[in-house]
């Protein structure tokens, strides 16, 4: 089925189960046999949404199974409708029971899943939902746990808890769990694709419905004063609307048009769904990235959903402040490093005109691992790509899909010989992911983000070449000018090699706030500011560079290890509590940041 964000209207209902739940760790893995799905024997309170790690001492580094439970009443007015349970994000593996019956299971920590529970419900007493979640770092998952190769750059460095990636493995129910209801015949999915013809905005809409009857039926599309009929065959219908003198969506004018889909029976409306769409196009032509036919430049950051106490969970105050600071600093974009972010963040990006590179959780891949592991990971990547595109395909803010961050195919440059079999295995893997992304969504370009010193062959499969580069930090430490020259040289080499638009999706240095030196030294605020300036200068002279995204927007929590002081990555331009470092002021001046409003 589809993954439309549930909404309340005159035909549908919505009940958010966010709030306090019962919680219990299950280190002995006894919960299933002991019937914890109906009641937890020794529960502690926990908020949903929230990661569990920052809340209780014994939960800090715990990634094994834990149980969430809550009792709920279904409002009597919902009787006669279909009732669904939707989990916004359970990181990583979840099993769900309603009234003691197992209703669904899901793998993957950052995308929603839905199950119909109409048959399981009772109406005369409370129902119980129980969700078992674990975030074990297993090699066949994505992101993978450490396999024989150790994983990505962070995996090779090591740390505790052991991960293949450089951020803390926060676990739990990270987004809302909601109940919603629909009529028996309902709108299951809507796909709106936009194009521009002259001054017209053209909106092509496909609708999938589930009918209780024969799979036929009628409906309508509405946008402003435009209307089109929908005629369903086997639950599918399509229609095109043409908006004259269209107001196109862009960062300068993020105009949204409400699009309403209805179903009808005997001339009576039986279901409706409304979403805000933006009329815009995005495409690659030669070495340029075009938005509405004009070259566009992405200024911004890699980010994390990361904040003290709430961990990786939806934190609306954080999002509102982060969008205000993006505006303050003059950025127009970010990448959802290294997993899909909350749907609220995508809705805000649509409304505020922020360009998003939308990434699946494929971080820490290493193609030196045995082929069985690669095959298992490909299946996971394909599933998460399908779910991500199903969830986010209608957001104008998403301008690029990204299928992986820093996959490795042998030792990094200068540390050993490349491994041709690993590069080959990666080529087959990424050819498949690229093909699937284009098949599911032919309207957006697709990229892969490469690590410094990693294989270059994989970039050739994609529409945009995206690279993470640290000349002056991980290499050329303490030598900013030499680093910037090496960076500029590689930009020209990559342009000559691929002739495609190029983006630098990470560049940055760890920076301790309040630590200063002149001339600049590593770890100081001056060093970060000058490092970023050198890279921005090199990019500014090269029109084929379509974006510069600093690593990272803010300091964020990592595992414990010798390369991360105090369990933090300090490459933020803002501190973890969102105070600006010197570099934030430098960027603001360069990017023309305005007020924070
Ligand atoms: C991924 C990101 O999640 N990229 C890493 C970031 C970091 O700060 C991490 O937080 O470490 C950068 C990896 C750079 C490796 C460069 C090695 C160069 C050797 C030639």
Coordinates of C-alpha atoms and ligand atoms in Angstrom, one line a residue:
X1 CA 0.0 0.0 0.0
X2 CA 0.9 3.7 -0.1
X3 CA 2.5 5.7 2.7
X4 CA 0.4 8.9 2.6
X5 CA 0.8 10.9 5.7
X6 CA -2.5 10.3 7.7
X7 CA -4.8 13.3 7.9
X8 CA -8.0 14.2 9.6
X9 CA -10.9 15.4 7.5
X10 CA -14.7 14.8 7.1
X11 CA -14.1 11.2 5.8
X12 CA -11.0 10.1 7.8
X13 CA -9.9 10.1 11.4
X14 CA -6.5 10.4 13.2
X15 CA -5.5 9.7 16.7
X16 CA -1.9 10.3 17.7
X17 CA -0.6 7.9 20.4
X18 CA 2.4 10.1 21.2
X19 CA 2.9 10.6 24.9
X20 CA 3.9 8.4 27.8
X21 CA 4.2 4.6 27.2
X22 CA 5.4 1.6 29.2
X23 CA 8.9 0.5 28.5
X24 CA 11.1 -2.5 29.4
X25 CA 14.5 -3.7 28.3
X26 CA 14.6 -7.4 27.4
X27 CA 18.3 -8.4 27.6
X28 CA 17.4 -12.0 28.2
X29 CA 15.1 -12.0 25.1
X30 CA 12.3 -13.6 27.2
X31 CA 9.5 -11.1 26.4
X32 CA 7.9 -13.1 23.5
X33 CA 7.8 -16.4 25.4
X34 CA 6.6 -14.6 28.6
X35 CA 3.7 -12.9 26.9
X36 CA 5.0 -9.3 27.3
X37 CA 2.8 -8.4 24.2
X38 CA -0.2 -8.2 26.5
X39 CA 1.5 -6.6 29.6
X40 CA 5.0 -5.7 30.6
X41 CA 6.0 -7.2 34.0
X42 CA 8.2 -4.3 35.3
X43 CA 7.6 -1.3 33.1
X44 CA 9.3 2.1 33.4
X45 CA 7.8 5.2 31.8
X46 CA 9.2 6.5 28.4
X47 CA 8.1 9.2 26.0
X48 CA 7.2 8.3 22.4
X49 CA 8.8 9.7 20.3
X50 CA 12.2 9.5 21.9
X51 CA 15.4 7.5 21.8
X52 CA 15.9 5.4 24.9
X53 CA 19.7 5.9 25.2
X54 CA 19.8 9.2 27.1
X55 CA 17.0 8.4 29.5
X56 CA 18.2 5.6 31.8
X57 CA 21.8 4.6 32.7
X58 CA 21.4 0.9 31.8
X59 CA 19.9 1.9 28.4
X60 CA 22.7 4.2 27.3
X61 CA 24.7 1.7 25.2
X62 CA 22.0 -0.9 25.0
X63 CA 20.9 -1.9 21.5
X64 CA 19.1 -5.3 22.2
X65 CA 15.4 -5.8 22.3
X66 CA 13.2 -3.4 24.3
X67 CA 9.4 -3.3 24.6
X68 CA 7.0 -0.4 24.4
X69 CA 3.3 -0.9 25.4
X70 CA 0.3 1.4 25.6
X71 CA -3.4 0.9 26.1
X72 CA -5.8 2.9 23.9
X73 CA -9.5 3.3 23.2
X74 CA -10.7 3.6 19.6
X75 CA -13.3 6.4 19.4
X76 CA -16.8 4.9 19.0
X77 CA -17.4 7.1 16.0
X78 CA -14.8 5.1 14.0
X79 CA -16.9 2.0 14.0
X80 CA -17.7 0.9 10.4
X81 CA -14.4 2.4 9.1
X82 CA -11.1 0.6 8.5
X83 CA -8.5 1.3 11.2
X84 CA -4.8 1.3 10.6
X85 CA -1.8 1.6 12.9
X86 CA 1.2 3.6 11.5
X87 CA 4.6 3.6 13.1
X88 CA 6.7 6.6 11.9
X89 CA 10.1 5.2 12.8
X90 CA 11.2 2.2 14.8
X91 CA 15.0 2.0 14.8
X92 CA 15.8 -0.6 13.7
X93 CA 13.8 -3.9 13.7
X94 CA 10.2 -3.9 15.0
X95 CA 7.5 -6.4 15.8
X96 CA 4.0 -5.2 16.6
X97 CA 1.2 -6.8 18.6
X98 CA -2.4 -5.6 19.0
X99 CA -4.4 -7.4 21.7
X100 CA -1.7 -10.0 22.0
X101 CA -1.8 -10.9 18.2
X102 CA 1.3 -10.3 16.1
X103 CA 0.1 -7.9 13.4
X104 CA 3.3 -6.8 11.6
X105 CA 7.1 -6.7 11.5
X106 CA 9.4 -4.2 9.9
X107 CA 13.1 -3.7 9.2
X108 CA 14.8 -0.3 8.7
X109 CA 14.9 2.5 11.2
X110 CA 13.7 5.7 9.5
X111 CA 10.7 5.0 7.3
X112 CA 7.1 4.5 8.3
X113 CA 5.1 1.3 8.2
X114 CA 1.4 0.7 8.3
X115 CA -0.9 -2.3 9.2
X116 CA -4.6 -2.6 9.1
X117 CA -5.9 -3.6 12.6
X118 CA -9.7 -3.4 12.0
X119 CA -10.1 -7.1 12.9
X120 CA -8.0 -7.1 16.0
X121 CA -9.8 -4.2 17.7
X122 CA -12.2 -4.2 20.6
X123 CA -14.7 -1.4 21.1
X124 CA -16.0 -2.0 24.6
X125 CA -12.7 -2.1 26.5
X126 CA -9.2 -0.7 25.9
X127 CA -6.8 -2.2 23.4
X128 CA -3.1 -2.9 23.9
X129 CA -0.4 -2.2 21.4
X130 CA 3.1 -3.6 22.1
X131 CA 6.1 -2.9 20.0
X132 CA 9.4 -4.8 20.4
X133 CA 12.3 -2.8 19.0
X134 CA 16.0 -3.6 18.7
X135 CA 18.9 -1.9 17.0
X136 CA 21.5 -4.7 16.9
X137 CA 24.3 -3.8 14.5
X138 CA 24.2 -6.9 12.3
X139 CA 26.3 -7.2 9.1
X140 CA 23.3 -8.1 6.8
X141 CA 21.5 -4.9 7.7
X142 CA 21.6 -1.3 6.3
X143 CA 23.4 0.4 7.7
X144 CA 25.5 -2.7 8.3
X145 CA 27.0 -3.8 11.6
X146 CA 30.7 -4.5 11.4
X147 CA 31.4 -7.4 9.0
X148 CA 34.7 -9.0 8.2
X149 CA 36.0 -5.7 6.5
X150 CA 35.0 -3.5 9.5
X151 CA 32.8 -1.4 7.3
X152 CA 33.2 2.3 6.4
X153 CA 35.8 4.8 7.6
X154 CA 34.3 5.1 11.1
X155 CA 34.1 1.3 11.4
X156 CA 37.7 1.0 10.6
X157 CA 38.6 3.5 13.3
X158 CA 36.6 1.6 15.9
X159 CA 34.5 2.8 18.8
X160 CA 31.9 1.8 21.3
X161 CA 29.1 0.8 20.7
X162 CA 30.7 -0.7 17.5
X163 CA 29.2 0.7 14.3
X164 CA 30.3 1.1 10.7
X165 CA 29.4 4.8 10.8
X166 CA 30.3 7.9 12.7
X167 CA 27.2 8.8 14.7
X168 CA 25.6 7.4 17.9
X169 CA 23.4 4.3 17.2
X170 CA 20.3 5.8 19.0
X171 CA 17.5 3.3 19.3
X172 CA 13.7 3.3 19.9
X173 CA 10.5 4.7 18.6
X174 CA 11.7 7.9 17.0
X175 CA 8.5 9.3 15.5
X176 CA 4.9 9.2 16.3
X177 CA 2.8 6.1 16.4
X178 CA -0.7 6.9 15.1
X179 CA -4.1 5.3 14.6
X180 CA -6.1 6.4 11.6
X181 CA -9.3 5.3 9.9
X182 CA -10.6 5.5 6.4
X183 CA -13.8 4.6 4.7
X184 CA -14.1 1.0 3.4
X185 CA -13.2 2.2 -0.1
X186 CA -10.3 4.7 0.3
X187 CA -7.5 6.7 -1.4
X188 CA -4.4 4.6 -0.8
X189 CA -1.8 6.6 -2.8
X190 CA -1.3 9.8 -4.8
X191 CA 1.6 10.6 -7.1
X192 CA 1.8 14.1 -8.4
X193 CA 4.4 14.9 -11.1
X194 CA 5.0 18.4 -12.4
X195 CA 6.4 19.8 -15.6
X196 CA 6.5 23.2 -17.2
X197 CA 5.2 24.1 -20.7
X198 CA 5.7 27.8 -21.5
X199 CA 4.1 29.6 -18.6
X200 CA 1.8 26.6 -17.7
X201 CA 2.5 24.3 -14.8
X202 CA 1.4 20.8 -15.8
X203 CA 0.4 18.4 -13.0
X204 CA 0.1 14.8 -13.8
X205 CA -1.6 12.8 -11.0
X206 CA -1.9 9.1 -10.5
X207 CA -4.2 7.8 -7.8
X208 CA -4.5 4.3 -6.3
X209 CA -7.6 3.4 -4.4
X210 CA -8.8 0.4 -2.5
X211 CA -12.4 -0.4 -3.2
X212 CA -14.7 -2.6 -1.1
X213 CA -16.6 -3.5 -4.3
X214 CA -15.6 -4.4 -7.8
X215 CA -12.5 -2.2 -8.1
X216 CA -14.2 0.5 -10.3
X217 CA -15.3 3.9 -9.3
X218 CA -15.2 7.6 -9.9
X219 CA -13.4 10.6 -8.3
X220 CA -12.1 14.1 -8.9
X221 CA -8.9 16.1 -8.7
X222 CA -9.1 19.7 -7.6
X223 CA -6.4 22.4 -7.6
X224 CA -7.3 26.1 -7.2
X225 CA -10.3 26.5 -9.6
X226 CA -9.2 23.6 -11.8
X227 CA -10.9 20.2 -11.8
X228 CA -10.5 16.9 -13.6
X229 CA -12.5 13.6 -13.4
X230 CA -10.9 10.4 -12.3
X231 CA -12.2 7.1 -13.6
X232 CA -10.8 4.1 -11.8
X233 CA -9.9 0.8 -13.5
X234 CA -8.6 -1.9 -11.1
X235 CA -8.1 0.7 -8.4
X236 CA -6.0 3.1 -10.5
X237 CA -6.8 6.4 -12.2
X238 CA -4.8 9.3 -13.7
X239 CA -5.5 12.8 -14.9
X240 CA -3.7 15.9 -15.8
X241 CA -4.3 19.5 -14.7
X242 CA -2.8 22.5 -16.5
X243 CA -2.2 25.6 -14.4
X244 CA -2.0 28.8 -16.5
X245 CA 0.5 31.5 -15.5
X246 CA 1.8 29.1 -12.9
X247 CA 3.6 30.3 -9.8
X248 CA 6.6 28.0 -9.8
X249 CA 8.1 26.6 -6.5
X250 CA 11.7 27.8 -5.8
X251 CA 13.7 28.8 -2.7
X252 CA 13.0 32.4 -3.5
X253 CA 9.2 31.8 -3.8
X254 CA 8.3 28.4 -2.3
X255 CA 4.7 28.6 -3.4
X256 CA 2.5 25.6 -2.7
X257 CA -0.8 24.6 -4.4
X258 CA -3.3 22.4 -2.4
X259 CA -4.3 19.4 -4.5
X260 CA -7.4 17.5 -3.4
X261 CA -8.3 14.0 -4.5
X262 CA -11.8 12.7 -3.9
X263 CA -13.6 9.4 -4.4
X264 CA -17.3 9.3 -5.2
X265 CA -20.2 6.8 -5.1
X266 CA -23.5 7.7 -6.7
X267 CA -22.4 11.3 -6.9
X268 CA -21.6 11.4 -3.2
X269 CA -18.0 12.1 -2.0
X270 CA -16.8 9.1 0.1
X271 CA -13.1 9.9 0.7
X272 CA -10.8 12.9 0.3
X273 CA -7.1 13.5 0.6
X274 CA -5.3 16.9 0.3
X275 CA -1.6 17.5 -0.2
X276 CA 0.4 20.6 -0.9
X277 CA 2.4 20.4 -4.1
X278 CA 5.0 22.6 -5.7
X279 CA 5.2 23.2 -9.4
X280 CA 8.8 22.8 -10.4
X281 CA 11.2 20.8 -12.5
X282 CA 14.7 19.6 -11.6
X283 CA 17.1 18.1 -14.2
X284 CA 20.7 17.7 -15.2
X285 CA 21.9 19.1 -18.5
X286 CA 25.6 18.7 -19.3
X287 CA 27.5 19.8 -16.2
X288 CA 24.6 21.9 -14.8
X289 CA 21.9 21.2 -12.3
X290 CA 18.7 23.1 -13.3
X291 CA 15.7 24.1 -11.2
X292 CA 12.9 25.3 -13.4
X293 CA 15.3 25.4 -16.3
X294 CA 17.8 27.7 -14.5
X295 CA 21.2 26.7 -12.9
X296 CA 20.9 26.3 -9.2
X297 CA 23.6 26.2 -6.5
X298 CA 23.1 24.4 -3.2
X299 CA 24.6 26.2 -0.2
X300 CA 24.2 24.3 3.0
X301 CA 25.1 21.4 5.2
X302 CA 25.0 17.7 6.1
X303 CA 22.9 17.4 9.3
X304 CA 21.7 14.9 11.8
X305 CA 18.5 14.4 13.8
X306 CA 20.5 14.6 17.0
X307 CA 19.8 16.4 20.3
X308 CA 20.5 15.8 24.0
X309 CA 17.9 13.6 25.7
X310 CA 15.6 13.2 22.7
X311 CA 18.4 11.6 20.7
X312 CA 17.4 10.8 17.1
X313 CA 13.7 11.3 17.7
X314 CA 11.5 13.9 16.2
X315 CA 12.2 17.1 18.0
X316 CA 10.1 20.0 16.6
X317 CA 11.8 22.7 18.6
X318 CA 15.1 21.6 17.1
X319 CA 13.7 21.6 13.6
X320 CA 12.1 25.0 13.9
X321 CA 15.4 26.4 15.3
X322 CA 17.5 24.7 12.6
X323 CA 15.4 26.1 9.8
X324 CA 15.7 29.6 11.4
X325 CA 19.5 29.1 11.6
X326 CA 19.7 27.9 8.0
X327 CA 18.0 31.1 7.0
X328 CA 20.2 33.2 9.4
X329 CA 23.3 31.8 7.8
X330 CA 22.0 32.1 4.2
X331 CA 21.9 28.4 3.4
X332 CA 19.3 27.0 0.9
X333 CA 19.8 23.3 1.3
X334 CA 20.8 20.3 3.3
X335 CA 21.4 16.5 2.8
X336 CA 19.5 14.1 5.0
X337 CA 22.8 12.5 6.2
X338 CA 22.7 9.5 6.7
X339 CA 19.0 8.4 6.8
X340 CA 15.6 9.8 5.9
X341 CA 14.4 12.5 8.3
X342 CA 11.0 13.1 9.8
X343 CA 8.1 13.9 7.5
X344 CA 7.5 17.1 9.4
X345 CA 11.0 18.2 8.4
X346 CA 10.1 17.5 4.7
X347 CA 6.8 19.5 5.0
X348 CA 8.7 22.4 6.5
X349 CA 11.3 22.3 3.7
X350 CA 8.5 22.5 1.2
X351 CA 7.0 25.5 2.9
X352 CA 10.3 27.3 3.6
X353 CA 11.9 26.6 0.2
X354 CA 14.8 24.5 1.3
X355 CA 16.4 22.1 -1.3
X356 CA 16.9 18.6 0.1
X357 CA 19.2 15.8 -1.0
X358 CA 17.2 12.9 0.3
X359 CA 19.4 9.9 1.3
X360 CA 18.6 6.3 2.3
X361 CA 20.5 4.9 5.3
X362 CA 23.2 3.2 3.2
X363 CA 26.2 4.4 5.2
X364 CA 29.1 2.1 6.2
X365 CA 28.9 -0.2 3.2
X366 CA 32.1 -2.0 2.3
X367 CA 32.3 -4.1 -0.8
X368 CA 35.2 -6.2 0.4
X369 CA 32.8 -8.1 2.6
X370 CA 31.6 -11.5 1.3
X371 CA 29.0 -11.4 -1.6
X372 CA 26.2 -13.0 0.6
X373 CA 26.4 -9.9 2.8
X374 CA 26.4 -7.6 -0.2
X375 CA 23.3 -9.4 -1.5
X376 CA 21.5 -9.1 1.8
X377 CA 22.4 -5.3 1.9
X378 CA 21.2 -4.8 -1.6
X379 CA 17.8 -6.2 -0.7
X380 CA 17.6 -3.8 2.3
X381 CA 18.7 -0.8 0.2
X382 CA 16.1 -1.5 -2.4
X383 CA 13.4 -1.8 0.2
X384 CA 14.4 1.4 1.9
X385 CA 14.6 3.2 -1.4
X386 CA 11.1 2.1 -2.3
X387 CA 9.7 3.2 1.0
X388 CA 11.6 6.5 0.9
X389 CA 10.3 7.3 -2.6
X390 CA 6.8 6.2 -1.7
X391 CA 6.9 8.6 1.4
X392 CA 8.6 11.6 -0.1
X393 CA 7.9 11.6 -3.9
X394 CA 5.4 14.5 -3.6
X395 CA 7.7 16.9 -1.8
X396 CA 9.0 19.7 -4.0
X397 CA 11.9 20.2 -1.6
X398 CA 13.4 16.8 -2.5
X399 CA 15.5 17.6 -5.5
X400 CA 17.9 14.7 -5.6
X401 CA 17.8 11.1 -4.3
X402 CA 21.1 9.8 -2.8
X403 CA 21.6 6.0 -2.7
X404 CA 24.7 5.8 -0.5
X405 CA 27.3 7.7 1.6
X406 CA 31.0 6.8 1.3
X407 CA 30.8 3.2 0.3
X408 CA 34.3 1.6 0.3
X409 CA 35.8 -0.8 -2.2
X410 CA 39.3 -1.3 -0.7
X411 CA 41.7 0.7 1.3
X412 CA 41.5 4.5 0.9
X413 CA 44.0 6.2 -1.4
X414 CA 47.6 5.9 -0.2
X415 CA 46.8 3.3 2.4
X416 CA 46.9 0.2 0.2
X417 CA 46.0 -1.1 -3.3
X418 CA 42.4 -0.9 -4.5
X419 CA 40.5 -4.2 -4.7
X420 CA 39.1 -4.7 -8.2
X421 CA 36.6 -7.4 -7.2
X422 CA 35.1 -5.0 -4.6
X423 CA 34.8 -2.2 -7.2
X424 CA 33.1 -4.6 -9.6
X425 CA 30.7 -5.8 -6.9
X426 CA 29.9 -2.2 -6.1
X427 CA 29.3 -1.4 -9.8
X428 CA 26.6 -4.1 -10.0
X429 CA 25.1 -3.0 -6.7
X430 CA 24.8 0.7 -7.7
X431 CA 23.7 0.0 -11.2
X432 CA 20.7 -1.8 -9.7
X433 CA 20.0 1.0 -7.1
X434 CA 20.2 3.7 -9.8
X435 CA 17.9 1.8 -12.1
X436 CA 15.3 1.3 -9.4
X437 CA 15.4 5.0 -8.3
X438 CA 14.9 6.1 -11.9
X439 CA 12.1 3.5 -12.5
X440 CA 10.2 4.6 -9.4
X441 CA 10.8 8.3 -10.0
X442 CA 11.9 9.5 -13.4
X443 CA 11.5 13.1 -12.4
X444 CA 14.5 13.5 -10.1
X445 CA 18.3 13.0 -10.6
X446 CA 20.1 10.5 -8.5
X447 CA 23.5 10.6 -6.9
X448 CA 26.0 8.6 -4.8
X449 CA 28.3 10.3 -2.3
X450 CA 31.9 9.2 -2.6
X451 CA 34.7 9.2 0.1
X452 CA 38.1 10.8 -0.4
X453 CA 40.5 8.3 -1.9
X454 CA 37.6 5.8 -2.6
X455 CA 36.8 4.3 -6.0
X456 CA 35.8 6.8 -8.6
X457 CA 34.2 4.3 -11.1
X458 CA 30.8 4.2 -9.2
X459 CA 30.2 8.0 -9.8
X460 CA 29.9 7.3 -13.6
X461 CA 26.6 5.6 -13.0
X462 CA 24.9 8.6 -11.5
X463 CA 23.5 12.0 -12.7
X464 CA 25.5 14.2 -10.2
X465 CA 29.0 13.5 -8.9
X466 CA 28.9 14.1 -5.1
X467 CA 32.1 13.9 -3.0
X468 CA 33.2 14.3 0.6
X469 CA 36.7 15.9 0.8
X470 CA 38.9 16.7 3.8
X471 CA 42.2 18.0 2.4
X472 CA 43.6 19.9 5.3
X473 CA 42.0 17.6 7.9
X474 CA 42.2 13.9 7.3
X475 CA 45.0 14.6 4.8
X476 CA 47.3 17.6 4.7
X477 CA 46.6 18.2 8.4
X478 CA 47.8 21.7 9.5
X479 CA 48.5 22.7 5.8
X480 CA 45.4 24.7 4.7
X481 CA 46.9 26.2 1.5
X482 CA 48.3 22.9 0.3
X483 CA 45.0 21.2 1.1
X484 CA 43.0 23.7 -0.8
X485 CA 45.2 23.4 -3.8
X486 CA 44.9 19.6 -3.8
X487 CA 41.1 20.0 -3.5
X488 CA 41.0 22.4 -6.5
X489 CA 43.2 20.0 -8.6
X490 CA 40.8 17.1 -7.9
X491 CA 37.7 19.2 -8.8
X492 CA 39.2 19.7 -12.3
X493 CA 40.2 16.1 -12.6
X494 CA 36.7 14.9 -11.8
X495 CA 35.1 17.4 -14.1
X496 CA 37.4 16.3 -17.0
X497 CA 36.6 12.6 -16.1
X498 CA 32.8 12.9 -15.9
X499 CA 31.6 16.2 -17.4
X500 CA 28.7 16.1 -14.9
X501 CA 27.6 18.6 -12.2
X502 CA 29.7 18.1 -9.1
X503 CA 28.7 18.7 -5.5
X504 CA 30.9 18.7 -2.4
X505 CA 28.5 17.1 0.1
X506 CA 31.0 17.1 3.0
X507 CA 34.0 19.2 3.9
X508 CA 34.9 20.3 7.4
X509 CA 37.1 20.1 10.4
X510 CA 36.6 19.2 14.1
X511 CA 36.4 22.4 16.0
X512 CA 36.3 22.9 19.8
X513 CA 34.2 26.0 20.5
X514 CA 36.1 28.6 22.4
X515 CA 39.5 27.4 21.2
X516 CA 41.5 29.9 19.1
X517 CA 44.9 30.4 17.5
X518 CA 46.6 32.6 15.0
X519 CA 48.0 31.4 12.7
X520 CA 45.2 28.9 12.6
X521 CA 45.8 25.5 14.1
X522 CA 43.8 22.3 13.8
X523 CA 40.8 22.1 16.2
X524 CA 40.5 25.9 16.5
X525 CA 37.7 28.1 15.3
X526 CA 40.1 30.0 13.0
X527 CA 41.2 26.8 11.4
X528 CA 37.6 25.7 10.6
X529 CA 36.7 29.1 9.2
X530 CA 39.8 29.3 7.0
X531 CA 39.4 25.7 5.8
X532 CA 35.9 26.3 4.7
X533 CA 36.8 29.6 3.1
X534 CA 39.6 27.9 1.0
X535 CA 37.2 25.2 -0.3
X536 CA 34.5 27.8 -1.1
X537 CA 36.9 29.9 -3.0
X538 CA 38.1 27.0 -5.1
X539 CA 34.5 26.0 -5.9
X540 CA 33.5 29.6 -6.7
X541 CA 35.9 29.6 -9.6
X542 CA 34.4 26.5 -11.1
X543 CA 30.9 26.8 -12.7
X544 CA 30.4 23.1 -12.8
X545 CA 30.3 22.9 -9.0
X546 CA 26.5 22.9 -8.2
X547 CA 26.7 22.7 -4.5
X548 CA 28.8 23.1 -1.3
X549 CA 27.5 21.5 1.8
X550 CA 29.6 21.8 5.0
X551 CA 30.1 18.9 7.3
X552 CA 28.2 19.5 9.7
X553 CA 25.5 21.9 10.6
X554 CA 25.9 21.2 14.3
X555 CA 28.1 19.1 16.6
X556 CA 26.6 15.6 17.2
X557 CA 27.0 12.6 19.4
X558 CA 29.0 9.6 18.3
X559 CA 30.2 6.4 20.0
X560 CA 33.2 6.6 22.4
X561 CA 36.6 6.2 20.9
X562 CA 40.1 7.7 20.5
X563 CA 39.1 9.9 17.5
X564 CA 36.0 11.5 19.0
X565 CA 36.6 13.6 22.2
X566 CA 33.8 13.4 24.7
X567 CA 31.8 11.1 22.3
X568 CA 31.2 14.0 19.9
X569 CA 32.0 14.9 16.3
X570 CA 32.9 18.5 16.6
X571 CA 32.7 19.4 12.9
X572 CA 29.5 21.5 13.5
X573 CA 29.4 25.1 12.5
X574 CA 27.0 25.4 15.4
X575 CA 27.5 23.7 18.7
X576 CA 25.1 20.9 19.7
X577 CA 23.0 23.5 21.5
X578 CA 23.0 25.6 18.3
X579 CA 25.4 28.4 19.3
X580 CA 27.4 29.8 16.3
X581 CA 31.2 29.2 16.0
X582 CA 33.4 31.7 14.1
X583 CA 32.7 29.7 10.9
X584 CA 29.0 30.4 11.1
X585 CA 29.6 34.1 11.0
X586 CA 32.0 33.7 8.1
X587 CA 29.4 31.6 6.1
X588 CA 26.7 34.1 6.9
X589 CA 28.7 36.9 5.4
X590 CA 29.5 34.8 2.3
X591 CA 26.0 33.4 1.8
X592 CA 24.2 36.7 2.5
X593 CA 22.3 35.4 5.6
X594 CA 19.3 37.5 6.7
X595 CA 17.3 37.6 9.9
X596 CA 16.2 34.4 11.4
X597 CA 12.5 34.9 10.8
Ligands
LIG1 C1 30.9 10.6 7.0 C2 30.4 11.3 8.2 O1 29.3 10.7 8.7 N1 32.1 11.2 6.4 C3 33.2 11.3 7.4 C4 32.7 12.2 8.6 C5 33.8 12.5 9.6 O2 33.7 13.6 10.3 C6 31.6 11.5 9.2 O3 31.1 12.1 10.4 O4 34.7 11.7 9.8 C7 34.5 11.7 6.8 C8 35.3 10.6 6.3 C9 36.6 11.1 5.6 C10 37.6 10.1 5.4 C11 38.8 10.6 4.7 C12 39.9 9.8 4.6 C13 41.0 10.3 3.6 C14 42.1 9.4 3.4 C15 42.7 9.5 2.1

